[in-house]
Amino acid sequence: MKIDKQQISDLNKSVETKHLIQLDFIANQLQHKGIDGQHIIKKLKDFQVAIPSWALGAGGTRFGRFSFGGEPSTLEQKLDDIGILHTLTNAAGAVSLHIPWDIPQNYQAIKDKAAQHNIVFDAVNSNTFQDQSNAKESYKFGSLCNSNKAVREQAIQHNIDVINIGEKLGSKSLTVWLADGSSFPGQLNFQETLKNTQDSLKTVYKSLPKDWKLFIEYKPYEPNFYSTVIQDWGTSYMLANECGERAYTLVDLGHHLPNTNIEQIVATLLYKGKLGGFHFNDSKYGDDDLTVGSIKPYALFLIFNELVYGIENNPKNPDLAWMIDASHNIKDPLEDLIQSLEAIMIAYAQALLVDQKQLKEAQEAQDIVACQEILQEAYRTDVRPLVRESRVQMNAAIDPLAIYRSLEIRKTLIKERGKNSTASGL
Amino acid sequence: MKIDKQQISDLNKSVETKHLIQLDFIANQLQHKGIDGQHIIKKLKDFQVAIPSWALGAGGTRFGRFSFGGEPSTLEQKLDDIGILHTLTNAAGAVSLHIPWDIPQNYQAIKDKAAQHNIVFDAVNSNTFQDQSNAKESYKFGSLCNSNKAVREQAIQHNIDVINIGEKLGSKSLTVWLADGSSFPGQLNFQETLKNTQDSLKTVYKSLPKDWKLFIEYKPYEPNFYSTVIQDWGTSYMLANECGERAYTLVDLGHHLPNTNIEQIVATLLYKGKLGGFHFNDSKYGDDDLTVGSIKPYALFLIFNELVYGIENNPKNPDLAWMIDASHNIKDPLEDLIQSLEAIMIAYAQALLVDQKQLKEAQEAQDIVACQEILQEAYRTDVRPLVRESRVQMNAAIDPLAIYRSLEIRKTLIKERGKNSTASGL
Amino acid sequence: MKIDKQQISDLNKSVETKHLIQLDFIANQLQHKGIDGQHIIKKLKDFQVAIPSWALGAGGTRFGRFSFGGEPSTLEQKLDDIGILHTLTNAAGAVSLHIPWDIPQNYQAIKDKAAQHNIVFDAVNSNTFQDQSNAKESYKFGSLCNSNKAVREQAIQHNIDVINIGEKLGSKSLTVWLADGSSFPGQLNFQETLKNTQDSLKTVYKSLPKDWKLFIEYKPYEPNFYSTVIQDWGTSYMLANECGERAYTLVDLGHHLPNTNIEQIVATLLYKGKLGGFHFNDSKYGDDDLTVGSIKPYALFLIFNELVYGIENNPKNPDLAWMIDASHNIKDPLEDLIQSLEAIMIAYAQALLVDQKQLKEAQEAQDIVACQEILQEAYRTDVRPLVRESRVQMNAAIDPLAIYRSLEIRKTLIKERGKNSTASGL
Amino acid sequence: MKIDKQQISDLNKSVETKHLIQLDFIANQLQHKGIDGQHIIKKLKDFQVAIPSWALGAGGTRFGRFSFGGEPSTLEQKLDDIGILHTLTNAAGAVSLHIPWDIPQNYQAIKDKAAQHNIVFDAVNSNTFQDQSNAKESYKFGSLCNSNKAVREQAIQHNIDVINIGEKLGSKSLTVWLADGSSFPGQLNFQETLKNTQDSLKTVYKSLPKDWKLFIEYKPYEPNFYSTVIQDWGTSYMLANECGERAYTLVDLGHHLPNTNIEQIVATLLYKGKLGGFHFNDSKYGDDDLTVGSIKPYALFLIFNELVYGIENNPKNPDLAWMIDASHNIKDPLEDLIQSLEAIMIAYAQALLVDQKQLKEAQEAQDIVACQEILQEAYRTDVRPLVRESRVQMNAAIDPLAIYRSLEIRKTLIKERGKNSTASGL
């Protein structure tokens, strides 16, 4: 299934007048503050977030999974789903593949399909946290960190295979997330485990094409419940430095201990030119993988405030790889992603409204009350008309969720793919 | 497979002398403090912990599962596994069934099998967190709490069915753990949801045979990640009071927010006569379901200290239903359970050593330093010889883990059941 | 010092046009949704939050305190400060006294002063967490919970004294916050401590005038670091039930373990008719006592959503006592309070915008995506013009902070009171 | 006051027989495992922990302080208190001064006094978290990080002054703990703040004598409640690398977010040769500064297990500076320190018992159950006789707490110094 741009234009009509009144109001308000609304809108139009191929199906917990009808069961269908998202939102112009779940049968066909949808191939993801049925070695006790050399070699080779697949599709980066760790004190020797991981990552890094980047993810716990080899940004940063210039830390919002100040980590990595990628989601307890902005939208804004500042002021840091990494346990995945994209755009727009000059002055004057006012002035502004306009200008939907529903897309997908289709993966 | 008591006696021989020297030493030490070692040993011999039927297979996380050879695939085989545990440890003389995973085909055969192993049927557990293939209604949005009456009725009926099954086997209590809750703000109306849950529980309570008890479990999060209907002991206690005299709160060690003082909750419930059951496990981050005593053995001791005090001083509180509720992701489940039982016995023995009279005096004198010394004196004592002797006197193993390994039990189970047998359940 | 309403009107003039344009826009927007803006504004005008007498001076941490000039050193001066706040914001029409820090010398003079400022006397607070220089007994090891009867009696008597003082001023409720607890395992007997606390609270309750209410606060830790007697809402609720009908639980936002779902607690207490009072502040780590809305404004909105629902639907629950309980370590306390009041009003206004009918329908249809949209539609709306208008209609400031600064109030206070004046209290 | 070694010998007599029986038992038990008890005892005798000068008085919280009689009010008296501790325990042979609280009036006299007590001068601590009465600039908004250059310069100069004082006494290291951070989003620019801190630390580092080390402490929050400049080990490690070879990270047990795996951090730093110092205490919620081993003794053991391993295997890492950093809010500080020293020695002894060879084999065999057994075998052993013997061999007390009490030391101190003497400091 594919949505027609004309359909969207037609459906936009019914809310166009309302939209223009709201846009006019905010544009005037911003003008009074000396802010050019079109400039913000331009930035919003350019912002693209990758959708991981595994996010199109229903997620689950260890207590089970409630399946969802019409899930994409092939890579082609996954690309179609992202195509729908991108047509509606103009914000999902990239896909992030997970290997071995998404190994293309026919590379040219896949590339054509993606091109049709205006989708590019962002970072490829390796998987060494599960055993494949044909695998010789098991990752039960770790992969790149494993004390058993044969396991490490298998995991290294897998990463090299993933790079090769990515190269054929046009990806330029590899994301490594390791579940490696331990569930019991004493289970592994921390120092040797770290050394093994370091050596393995260096070997993978050496296999990278010259124009590729390596993203090293960190996470404090789960699926291991005592220790994780790359437990925090400090470990990831240290390993990235060991690997070399094109190795970077990747921040996933849900991968932190309770109460962590994530925006400070983001700022530190940008300062050091070592922030490579960013995974969006939201959470209340742990790595809950909820819809972006559904729990802590102000924290998301504060993080975007650092990202906007860093993009402006840290030329050494590369362009970031943005991705949504959420688990759609009880919502229609496409609706969940539409809500996530909206929350990202809103936070980004709010951050773009922060008066950096005024903020710097207030910081230098150590006028804390004013600093807070400046941030909250931006955050409390209703920027949704700007976000909507950024879509209108690209022929996307003023209200993507409403159009998704009025077009009965899920119903069509179920008709096409069946009630019990299952996304490849977990 | 079944272990012969004679085999155990034979294998005990090799470590008997060593054991007796250690026992002699600790008995003398205790005698000097006016403590009768045999009295402690007697209590240890009587302490029995139920094994849940789902704990005999490998657990998993949402990222996958590493299977284990020789898993029991029928209820009979599960009972055999518990029989092995009980023969080795003399501490696992009960089973806790999970319905619908463990519905007996032939009740008499199951009862005979259990009797053979000296196993009784402890609390039965209902399951309304998963959809069964033949179910009419889905629990995706809750069960006893559901805003849809038909779902609530199905869930109530399931609980009544579970009671009926339990009755035929000799169980005397029903444990209700609800995954009910929400993953997003606004998803449900807290007040109506609580009211529905209360009404449903009351209906289940009314269906209980007169000599049965109802245990209401609580948990702050997972599998729902924004709210859980019975989020804490306060909610469970409130609901138990609404239900009636034979409704109680059940405490699972892993079901608390970070840093919760669990021993105080235990003391409060005992004081009110409302502590019904107890699920053992250990954790560092969330409901990690690790081997008991593997992470925070001192916290376990402090909890046992309250339990021992309450058992002595709160006659109104019923005898507690003890159960191990852990998930064996990377250890052989039987070895994991042996380690858990050992940790429980050690903590219990240490708690029995606390000089309650001295402690009370120090508390009344507000001599905090002395209070700590008294607790730590008990905790720092090496009580393992007492625990071992409690087994010796019951013809069980001095060192259950060593004997389990020397008898190559897992190897035999794999031979009997195959490498890929899977425990019924998740 | 006292601000003239005329001064405010004059200063409002310069931003009046801007305000009216914004107000007009939002009013129109709401009208399209069938919401009467004036109705919201009316509710905002009526909402009054008590200022605790201790919040007018600089707070501190255990690592020290940075003093602030012009702090009020008498109760009269504290009332003057609240008068300034109330004149500016029309939202601070009540004071909450702390005894013994605020014992009036001359009751009539104090009542007159308060009346001048249109300030009423809200709940009075007792203090049994510090030793007074003339005290016979020490609270080092607890007050109402103390195993020493003489200490308990002193603490009970103090609470009765506080009631008597409150009665003379027109207060109608007593707030009891207990620091009571322990810093080391074994230090106290949980059951006896709870019993002592229960008995002491009952005695205090019996001394309440018939038209008074008792508010029982809870807190998990600090200043005790192992256990706190009233550690959670469950314990407070249990104790309130033991005391009687006019005893209620008081929720302080900062008094929870990490990740607690506070809005659910609020809903549960409202459902049971047992929510008495509410202390506002914000926090990232523990009881940080930061400016309201400075860290988690969405959580504040979600809580207000439950409060608005409960006020509408739980007639059994009494009117709530609202108070700001923050510690102004590095901001000018009056500026901090102005920011807090603004954040409260914004969250309240957003909650009033939630379409409860639509929400209920979405909940019943189990349309989670729609539920979230409905809440976020209200939250993302820029309600500040409504809040400003609620002030304009009461001759208060459109922008209280700007006027506070343009009138150079702090400068005047320093001139009047000196650079080194210190608020009575800690 | 000073204790006589002879007094101790005499008091030891009454428990000597009991001690020898226990020692004999454990020595035999160890011998059977091929462990030489005397070797362990030798290591215990050599282990010395510094006492910070501020730990001899009562601590407090922001809610107040309960004073303790006989507190040392001069540096001489503080050294006397440490002398008492060291005589009793043979484990407190060092002092860590805090400037400006402990600036010697007469250096020679102070050095003589310390020599008399066999106390050496360990790391000196600077204080830039409080304003001194005569200070020109305020640290209210930070010190080494401050956006105001004059403040940074004052803070740098203070650190240089501290080094100079330390040099005169024989210290060889400077510990920098920064309270620097922010309490509100937007208050400071993370990147500039980090840069300022880095530059300031480098300047301090350059002022270090060639045989000195710099220890950089980290802490996630308190006294700032939104961000802390050096929030975690990663930031500290990064800054230490920027400074140079003799700059190291210092780990304080209480300075971590909930659930942090501290032992892994310790291992990582040892692996990198960058662990410089260690502050002992215990906690349940935050930086509670409780008696060592009073809350999580197993975690302490696991940390010591890494330390013992690192000391053996990481020759590149320097000898560590050990210190107790606790706050004695409700216990007699000297009794609290005696309990802390005992807990440290016990954990150290247990860690020394771990069979590293067996552990490595089990790790390589990925026999998790065995790994846990090996650690718990060491931990469950009652090592107290070894700890006691390590004291006996140095003419210190078998039971330091009992002797402290029987000599009525606190009573004597109160007689000598008065009931209301106050330790210099906070």
mmCIF file of C-alpha atoms in Angstrom, chain A residues 224-306:
data_model
loop_
_atom_site.group_PDB
_atom_site.id
_atom_site.type_symbol
_atom_site.label_atom_id
_atom_site.label_comp_id
_atom_site.label_asym_id
_atom_site.label_seq_id
_atom_site.Cartn_x
_atom_site.Cartn_y
_atom_site.Cartn_z
ATOM 1 C CA ASN A 224 21.758 -8.697 32.056
ATOM 2 C CA PHE A 225 20.871 -7.796 35.614
ATOM 3 C CA TYR A 226 24.111 -7.443 37.492
ATOM 4 C CA SER A 227 26.517 -5.745 35.111
ATOM 5 C CA THR A 228 26.673 -4.590 31.519
ATOM 6 C CA VAL A 229 30.042 -4.274 29.861
ATOM 7 C CA ILE A 230 29.312 -0.869 28.333
ATOM 8 C CA GLN A 231 27.318 0.414 31.248
ATOM 9 C CA ASP A 232 27.479 4.165 30.742
ATOM 10 C CA TRP A 233 28.586 6.980 28.448
ATOM 11 C CA GLY A 234 31.992 7.038 30.153
ATOM 12 C CA THR A 235 32.734 3.473 29.091
ATOM 13 C CA SER A 236 31.408 4.048 25.587
ATOM 14 C CA TYR A 237 33.421 7.262 25.238
ATOM 15 C CA MET A 238 36.577 5.520 26.453
ATOM 16 C CA LEU A 239 36.078 2.700 23.959
ATOM 17 C CA ALA A 240 35.330 5.124 21.132
ATOM 18 C CA ASN A 241 38.574 6.924 21.879
ATOM 19 C CA GLU A 242 40.443 3.613 21.838
ATOM 20 C CA CYS A 243 38.962 2.712 18.466
ATOM 21 C CA GLY A 244 39.718 5.951 16.673
ATOM 22 C CA GLU A 245 38.434 9.144 15.150
ATOM 23 C CA ARG A 246 35.370 7.749 13.450
ATOM 24 C CA ALA A 247 34.070 5.906 16.503
ATOM 25 C CA TYR A 248 31.408 7.716 18.493
ATOM 26 C CA THR A 249 29.083 7.298 21.416
ATOM 27 C CA LEU A 250 25.401 6.711 20.746
ATOM 28 C CA VAL A 251 22.869 7.902 23.312
ATOM 29 C CA ASP A 252 19.574 6.068 23.752
ATOM 30 C CA LEU A 253 17.261 8.040 26.027
ATOM 31 C CA GLY A 254 16.079 4.947 27.876
ATOM 32 C CA HIS A 255 19.540 3.614 28.693
ATOM 33 C CA HIS A 256 20.255 5.417 31.940
ATOM 34 C CA LEU A 257 19.988 4.870 35.661
ATOM 35 C CA PRO A 258 17.155 6.636 37.506
ATOM 36 C CA ASN A 259 17.497 10.445 37.590
ATOM 37 C CA THR A 260 20.479 10.686 35.241
ATOM 38 C CA ASN A 261 20.996 14.146 33.776
ATOM 39 C CA ILE A 262 21.051 13.101 30.125
ATOM 40 C CA GLU A 263 21.275 16.593 28.656
ATOM 41 C CA GLN A 264 24.570 17.093 30.447
ATOM 42 C CA ILE A 265 25.938 13.887 28.931
ATOM 43 C CA VAL A 266 24.829 15.088 25.517
ATOM 44 C CA ALA A 267 26.581 18.420 26.063
ATOM 45 C CA THR A 268 29.782 16.736 27.242
ATOM 46 C CA LEU A 269 29.917 14.450 24.223
ATOM 47 C CA LEU A 270 29.223 17.307 21.823
ATOM 48 C CA TYR A 271 31.963 19.327 23.488
ATOM 49 C CA LYS A 272 34.361 16.469 22.888
ATOM 50 C CA GLY A 273 33.089 15.922 19.322
ATOM 51 C CA LYS A 274 32.100 12.363 20.165
ATOM 52 C CA LEU A 275 28.331 12.252 19.953
ATOM 53 C CA GLY A 276 27.444 10.111 16.972
ATOM 54 C CA GLY A 277 23.839 9.056 17.251
ATOM 55 C CA PHE A 278 20.683 9.410 19.170
ATOM 56 C CA HIS A 279 17.845 7.011 19.885
ATOM 57 C CA PHE A 280 14.528 8.553 20.886
ATOM 58 C CA ASN A 281 11.930 7.028 23.185
ATOM 59 C CA ASP A 282 10.479 7.800 26.599
ATOM 60 C CA SER A 283 10.318 5.993 29.895
ATOM 61 C CA LYS A 284 9.284 6.233 33.501
ATOM 62 C CA TYR A 285 11.073 3.280 35.094
ATOM 63 C CA GLY A 286 13.748 1.731 32.916
ATOM 64 C CA ASP A 287 14.210 1.079 29.230
ATOM 65 C CA ASP A 288 10.441 1.235 28.821
ATOM 66 C CA ASP A 289 10.620 2.205 25.143
ATOM 67 C CA LEU A 290 7.449 4.273 25.234
ATOM 68 C CA THR A 291 6.275 6.829 22.696
ATOM 69 C CA VAL A 292 8.644 9.813 22.544
ATOM 70 C CA GLY A 293 7.371 12.717 24.645
ATOM 71 C CA SER A 294 4.683 10.702 26.375
ATOM 72 C CA ILE A 295 6.240 10.862 29.839
ATOM 73 C CA LYS A 296 8.877 13.604 30.136
ATOM 74 C CA PRO A 297 8.455 16.150 27.344
ATOM 75 C CA TYR A 298 10.366 18.854 29.224
ATOM 76 C CA ALA A 299 13.410 16.623 29.569
ATOM 77 C CA LEU A 300 13.217 16.009 25.830
ATOM 78 C CA PHE A 301 13.172 19.759 25.241
ATOM 79 C CA LEU A 302 16.192 20.261 27.499
ATOM 80 C CA ILE A 303 18.070 17.616 25.549
ATOM 81 C CA PHE A 304 17.135 19.249 22.267
ATOM 82 C CA ASN A 305 18.307 22.547 23.683
ATOM 83 C CA GLU A 306 21.766 21.005 24.070
#
